[in-house]
Tab-separated table of C-alpha atoms in Angstrom:
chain	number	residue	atom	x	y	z
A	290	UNK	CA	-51.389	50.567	27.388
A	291	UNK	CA	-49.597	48.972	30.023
A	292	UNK	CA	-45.410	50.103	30.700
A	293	UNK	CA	-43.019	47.919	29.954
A	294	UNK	CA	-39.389	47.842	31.596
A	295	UNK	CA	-35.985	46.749	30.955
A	296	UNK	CA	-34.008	45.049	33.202
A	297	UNK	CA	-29.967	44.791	33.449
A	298	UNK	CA	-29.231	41.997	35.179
A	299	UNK	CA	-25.486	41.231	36.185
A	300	UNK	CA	-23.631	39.324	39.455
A	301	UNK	CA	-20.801	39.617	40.836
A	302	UNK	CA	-18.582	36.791	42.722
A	303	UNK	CA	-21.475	34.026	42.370
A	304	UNK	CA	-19.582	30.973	41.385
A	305	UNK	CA	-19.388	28.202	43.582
A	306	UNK	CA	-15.312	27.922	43.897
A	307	UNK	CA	-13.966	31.373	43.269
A	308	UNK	CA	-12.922	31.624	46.977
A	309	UNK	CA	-14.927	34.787	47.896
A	310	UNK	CA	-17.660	34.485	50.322
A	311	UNK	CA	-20.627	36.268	48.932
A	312	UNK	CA	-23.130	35.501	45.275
A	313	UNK	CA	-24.348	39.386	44.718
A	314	UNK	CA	-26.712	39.208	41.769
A	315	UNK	CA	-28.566	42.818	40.842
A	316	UNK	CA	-30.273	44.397	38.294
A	317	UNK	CA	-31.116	48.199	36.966
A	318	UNK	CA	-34.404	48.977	35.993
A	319	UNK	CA	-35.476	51.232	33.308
A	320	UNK	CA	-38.942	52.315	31.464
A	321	UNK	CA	-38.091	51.403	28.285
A	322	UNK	CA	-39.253	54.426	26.486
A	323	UNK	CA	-36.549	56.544	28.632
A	324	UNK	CA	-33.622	54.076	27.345
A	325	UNK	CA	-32.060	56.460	25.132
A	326	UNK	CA	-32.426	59.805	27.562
A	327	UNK	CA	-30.765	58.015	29.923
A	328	UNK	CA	-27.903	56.665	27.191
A	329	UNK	CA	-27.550	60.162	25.966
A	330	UNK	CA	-26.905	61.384	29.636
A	331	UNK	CA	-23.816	58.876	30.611
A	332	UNK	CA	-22.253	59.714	27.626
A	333	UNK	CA	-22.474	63.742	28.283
A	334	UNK	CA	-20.581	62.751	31.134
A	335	UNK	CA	-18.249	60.155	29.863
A	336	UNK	CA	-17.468	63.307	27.148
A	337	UNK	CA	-17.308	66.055	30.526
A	338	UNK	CA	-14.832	63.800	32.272
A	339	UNK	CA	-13.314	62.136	29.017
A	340	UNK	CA	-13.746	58.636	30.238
A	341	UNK	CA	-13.422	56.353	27.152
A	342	UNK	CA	-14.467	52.447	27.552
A	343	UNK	CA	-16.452	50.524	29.522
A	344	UNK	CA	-17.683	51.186	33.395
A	345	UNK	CA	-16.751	48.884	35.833
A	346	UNK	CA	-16.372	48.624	39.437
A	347	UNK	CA	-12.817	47.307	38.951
A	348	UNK	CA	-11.964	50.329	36.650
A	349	UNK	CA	-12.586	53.026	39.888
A	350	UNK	CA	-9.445	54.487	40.626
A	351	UNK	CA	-8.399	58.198	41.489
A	352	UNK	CA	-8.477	59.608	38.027
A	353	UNK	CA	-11.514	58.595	37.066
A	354	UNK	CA	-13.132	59.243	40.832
A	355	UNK	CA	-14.833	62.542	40.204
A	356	UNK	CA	-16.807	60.611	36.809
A	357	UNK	CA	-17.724	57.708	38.932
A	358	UNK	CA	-18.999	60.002	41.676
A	359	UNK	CA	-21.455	61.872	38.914
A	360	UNK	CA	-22.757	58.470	37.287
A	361	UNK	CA	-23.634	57.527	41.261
A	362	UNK	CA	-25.368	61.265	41.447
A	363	UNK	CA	-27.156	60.972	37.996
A	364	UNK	CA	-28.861	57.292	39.476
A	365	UNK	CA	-30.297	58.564	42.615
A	366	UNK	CA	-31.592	62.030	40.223
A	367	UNK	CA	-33.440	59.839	37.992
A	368	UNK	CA	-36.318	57.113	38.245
A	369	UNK	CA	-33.968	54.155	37.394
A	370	UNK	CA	-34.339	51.339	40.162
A	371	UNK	CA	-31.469	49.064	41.262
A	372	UNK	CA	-32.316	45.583	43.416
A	373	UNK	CA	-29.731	43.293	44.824
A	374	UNK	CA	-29.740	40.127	46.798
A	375	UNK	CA	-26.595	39.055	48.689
A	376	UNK	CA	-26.176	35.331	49.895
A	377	UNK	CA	-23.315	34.269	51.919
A	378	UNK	CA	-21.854	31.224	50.098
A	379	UNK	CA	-20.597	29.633	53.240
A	380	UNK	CA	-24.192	29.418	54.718
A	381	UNK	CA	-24.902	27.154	51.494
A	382	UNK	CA	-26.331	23.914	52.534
A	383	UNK	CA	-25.035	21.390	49.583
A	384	UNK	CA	-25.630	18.166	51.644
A	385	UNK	CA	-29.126	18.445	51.201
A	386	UNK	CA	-30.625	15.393	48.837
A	387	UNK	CA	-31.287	16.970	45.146
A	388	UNK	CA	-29.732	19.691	46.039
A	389	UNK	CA	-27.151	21.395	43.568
A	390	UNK	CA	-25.379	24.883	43.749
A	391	UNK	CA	-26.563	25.435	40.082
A	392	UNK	CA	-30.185	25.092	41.704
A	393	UNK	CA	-29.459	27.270	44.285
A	394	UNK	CA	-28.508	30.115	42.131
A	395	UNK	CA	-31.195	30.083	39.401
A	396	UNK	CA	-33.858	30.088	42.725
A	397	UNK	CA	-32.083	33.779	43.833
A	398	UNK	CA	-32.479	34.591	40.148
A	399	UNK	CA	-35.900	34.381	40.458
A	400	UNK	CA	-36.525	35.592	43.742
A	401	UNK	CA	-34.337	38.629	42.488
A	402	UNK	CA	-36.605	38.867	39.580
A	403	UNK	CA	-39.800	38.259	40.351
A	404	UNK	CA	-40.459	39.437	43.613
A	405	UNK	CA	-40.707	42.624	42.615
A	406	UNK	CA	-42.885	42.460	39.317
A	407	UNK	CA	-45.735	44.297	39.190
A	408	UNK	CA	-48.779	42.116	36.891
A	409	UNK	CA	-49.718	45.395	35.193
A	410	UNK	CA	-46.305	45.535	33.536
A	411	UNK	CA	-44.478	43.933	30.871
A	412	UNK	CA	-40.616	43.127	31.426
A	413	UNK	CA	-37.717	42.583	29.149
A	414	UNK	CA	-34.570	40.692	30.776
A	415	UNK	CA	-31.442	41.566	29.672
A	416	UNK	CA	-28.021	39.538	31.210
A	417	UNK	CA	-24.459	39.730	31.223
A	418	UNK	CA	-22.570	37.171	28.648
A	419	UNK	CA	-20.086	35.664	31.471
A	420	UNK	CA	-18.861	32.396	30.153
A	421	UNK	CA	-19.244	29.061	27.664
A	422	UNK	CA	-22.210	27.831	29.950
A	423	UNK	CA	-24.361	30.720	29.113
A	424	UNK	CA	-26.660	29.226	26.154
A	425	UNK	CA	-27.943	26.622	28.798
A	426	UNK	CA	-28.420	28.959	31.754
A	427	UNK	CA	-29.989	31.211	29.398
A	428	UNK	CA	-32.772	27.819	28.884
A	429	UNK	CA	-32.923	27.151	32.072
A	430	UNK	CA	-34.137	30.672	33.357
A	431	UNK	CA	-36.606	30.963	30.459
A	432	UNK	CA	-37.814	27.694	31.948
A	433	UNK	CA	-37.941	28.851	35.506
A	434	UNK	CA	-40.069	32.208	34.548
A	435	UNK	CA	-42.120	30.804	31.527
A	436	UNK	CA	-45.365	30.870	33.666
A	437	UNK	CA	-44.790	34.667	34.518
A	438	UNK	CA	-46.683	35.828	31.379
A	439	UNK	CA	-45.715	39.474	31.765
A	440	UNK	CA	-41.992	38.695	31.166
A	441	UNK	CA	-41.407	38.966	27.377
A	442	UNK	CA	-38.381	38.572	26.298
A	443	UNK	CA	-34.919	37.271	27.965
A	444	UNK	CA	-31.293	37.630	26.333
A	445	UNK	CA	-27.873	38.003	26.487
A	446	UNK	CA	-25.549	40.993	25.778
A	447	UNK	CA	-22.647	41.997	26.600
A	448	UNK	CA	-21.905	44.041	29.095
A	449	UNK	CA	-20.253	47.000	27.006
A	450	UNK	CA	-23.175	47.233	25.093
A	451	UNK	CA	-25.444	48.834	27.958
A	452	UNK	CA	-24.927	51.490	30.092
A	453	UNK	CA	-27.809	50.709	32.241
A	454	UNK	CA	-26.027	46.993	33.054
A	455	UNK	CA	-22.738	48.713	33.704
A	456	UNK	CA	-24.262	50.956	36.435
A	457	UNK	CA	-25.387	47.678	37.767
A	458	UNK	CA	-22.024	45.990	37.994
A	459	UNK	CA	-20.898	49.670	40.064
A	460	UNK	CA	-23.374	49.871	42.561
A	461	UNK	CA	-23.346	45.987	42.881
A	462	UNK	CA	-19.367	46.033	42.968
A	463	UNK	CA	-19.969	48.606	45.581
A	464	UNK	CA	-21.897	46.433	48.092
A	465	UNK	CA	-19.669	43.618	47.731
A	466	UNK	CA	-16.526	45.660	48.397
A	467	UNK	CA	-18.327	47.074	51.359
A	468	UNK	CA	-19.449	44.084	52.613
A	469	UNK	CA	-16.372	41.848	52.644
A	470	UNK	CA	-14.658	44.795	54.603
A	471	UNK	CA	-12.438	46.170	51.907
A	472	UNK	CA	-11.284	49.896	52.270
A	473	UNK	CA	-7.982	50.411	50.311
A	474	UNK	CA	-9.081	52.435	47.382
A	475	UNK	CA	-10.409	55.821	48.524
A	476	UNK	CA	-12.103	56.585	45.283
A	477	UNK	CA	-14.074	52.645	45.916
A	478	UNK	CA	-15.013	54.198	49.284
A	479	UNK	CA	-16.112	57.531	47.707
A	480	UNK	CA	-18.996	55.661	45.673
A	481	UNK	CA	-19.959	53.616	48.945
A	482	UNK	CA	-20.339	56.241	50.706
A	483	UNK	CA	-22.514	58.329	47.975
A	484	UNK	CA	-24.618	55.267	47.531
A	485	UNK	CA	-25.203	55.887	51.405
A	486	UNK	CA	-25.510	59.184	51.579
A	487	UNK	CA	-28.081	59.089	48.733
A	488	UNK	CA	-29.884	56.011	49.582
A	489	UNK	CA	-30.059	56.966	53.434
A	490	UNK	CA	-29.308	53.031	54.002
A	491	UNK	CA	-26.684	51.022	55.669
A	492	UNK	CA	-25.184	48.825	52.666
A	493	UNK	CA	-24.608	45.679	54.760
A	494	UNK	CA	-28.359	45.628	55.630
A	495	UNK	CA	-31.871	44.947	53.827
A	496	UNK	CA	-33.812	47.628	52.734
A	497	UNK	CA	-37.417	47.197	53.714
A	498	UNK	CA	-39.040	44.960	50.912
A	499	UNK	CA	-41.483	47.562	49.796
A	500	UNK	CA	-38.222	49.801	48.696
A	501	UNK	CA	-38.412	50.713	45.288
A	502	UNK	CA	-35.812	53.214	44.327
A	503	UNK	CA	-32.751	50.795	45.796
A	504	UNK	CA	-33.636	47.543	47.288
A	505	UNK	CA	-31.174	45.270	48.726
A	506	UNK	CA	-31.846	41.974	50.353
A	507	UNK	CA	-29.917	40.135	52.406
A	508	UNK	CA	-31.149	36.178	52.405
A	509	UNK	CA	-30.257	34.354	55.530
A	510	UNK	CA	-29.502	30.846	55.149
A	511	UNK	CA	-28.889	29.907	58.701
């Protein structure tokens, strides 16, 4: 019977006018039959470090440091998978003819996506509710995948709802602290440098492309 996996899909800082120079869009990947162990796990430590409410990147601070610091440790001890690709907005080309930004971001969607299916498997997509627009970019991506056969379903949730996504919005909130030079929170820095550490990477690189346990890929534009 062939696996299937979930994946948690979330970006960070990928609108076209929000003033900060990088789209980060990532996802965690789980087998879905290990869902719950992996649930059941996070909350042991949410109930160790008596963390109530939702992780987020944003939420890191230096009470909560030592919590953050295990969920990083508890990724790299497991077989989830995390991917990444980074774009640097300014590199955009929007003159093009037929080009839109809107384009643009549901083509790293796929390349995020895709490019590292495996045919033998059968995937389950699950995104982060953002805003009003997200019924039609919900259509649109089922559009842009509906010839990849071994994708079966894609939906929205929200983002307190899964553990798995909010991992996703750490470790990508981690590269896109890192990478825009931003160093004033030492308990921020603490996760970088675990993800690191752990990964044996440099964040502000690409991983090779066959990396499976964390692969990050930097698209040049220029």
């Amino acid at each position: 019977m062939s696996k299937t996996f979930n994946l948690y899909c979330d970006e960070s800082t990928h609108l076209q006018h929000d003033g900060k120079p990088y789209m980060v869009i990532a996802y965690i990947k789980c087998a879905y039959p290990q869902i719950k162990q992996h649930k059941d796990y996070i909350k042991l430590l949410k109930a160790k470090h008596k963390f109530h409410g939702e992780m987020k990147w944003s939420k890191i601070s230096k009470s909560n440091a030592e919590f953050y610091a295990d969920v990083i440790d508890y990724f790299f001890a497991t077989d989830l998978n995390f991917r990444a690709i980074v774009v640097d907005k300014t590199h955009i080309d929007e003159n093009r003819e037929g080009f839109t930004y809107d384009d643009f971001y549901f083509r790293m969607y796929y390349q995020l996506v895709v490019q590292k299916m495996a045919t033998k498997y059968t995937y389950n997509l699950y995104l982060d509710v953002k805003d009003t627009r997200s019924q039609a970019k919900l259509s649109r991506l089922k559009n842009i995948l509906d010839n990849h056969h071994n994708i079966r379903n894609i939906q929205f949730i929200k983002s307190y709802e899964s553990y798995l996504m909010q991992i996703a919005d750490i470790m990508m909130g981690a590269i896109n602290y890192h990478i825009r030079g931003l160093n004033r929170v030492t308990a921020k820095n603490r996760v970088i440098e675990k993800m690191q550490s752990h990964a044996k990477i440099n964040l502000k690189k690409s991983t090779p492309k066959e990396a499976e346990k964390f692969n990050l890929f930097y698209i040049d534009l220029r």
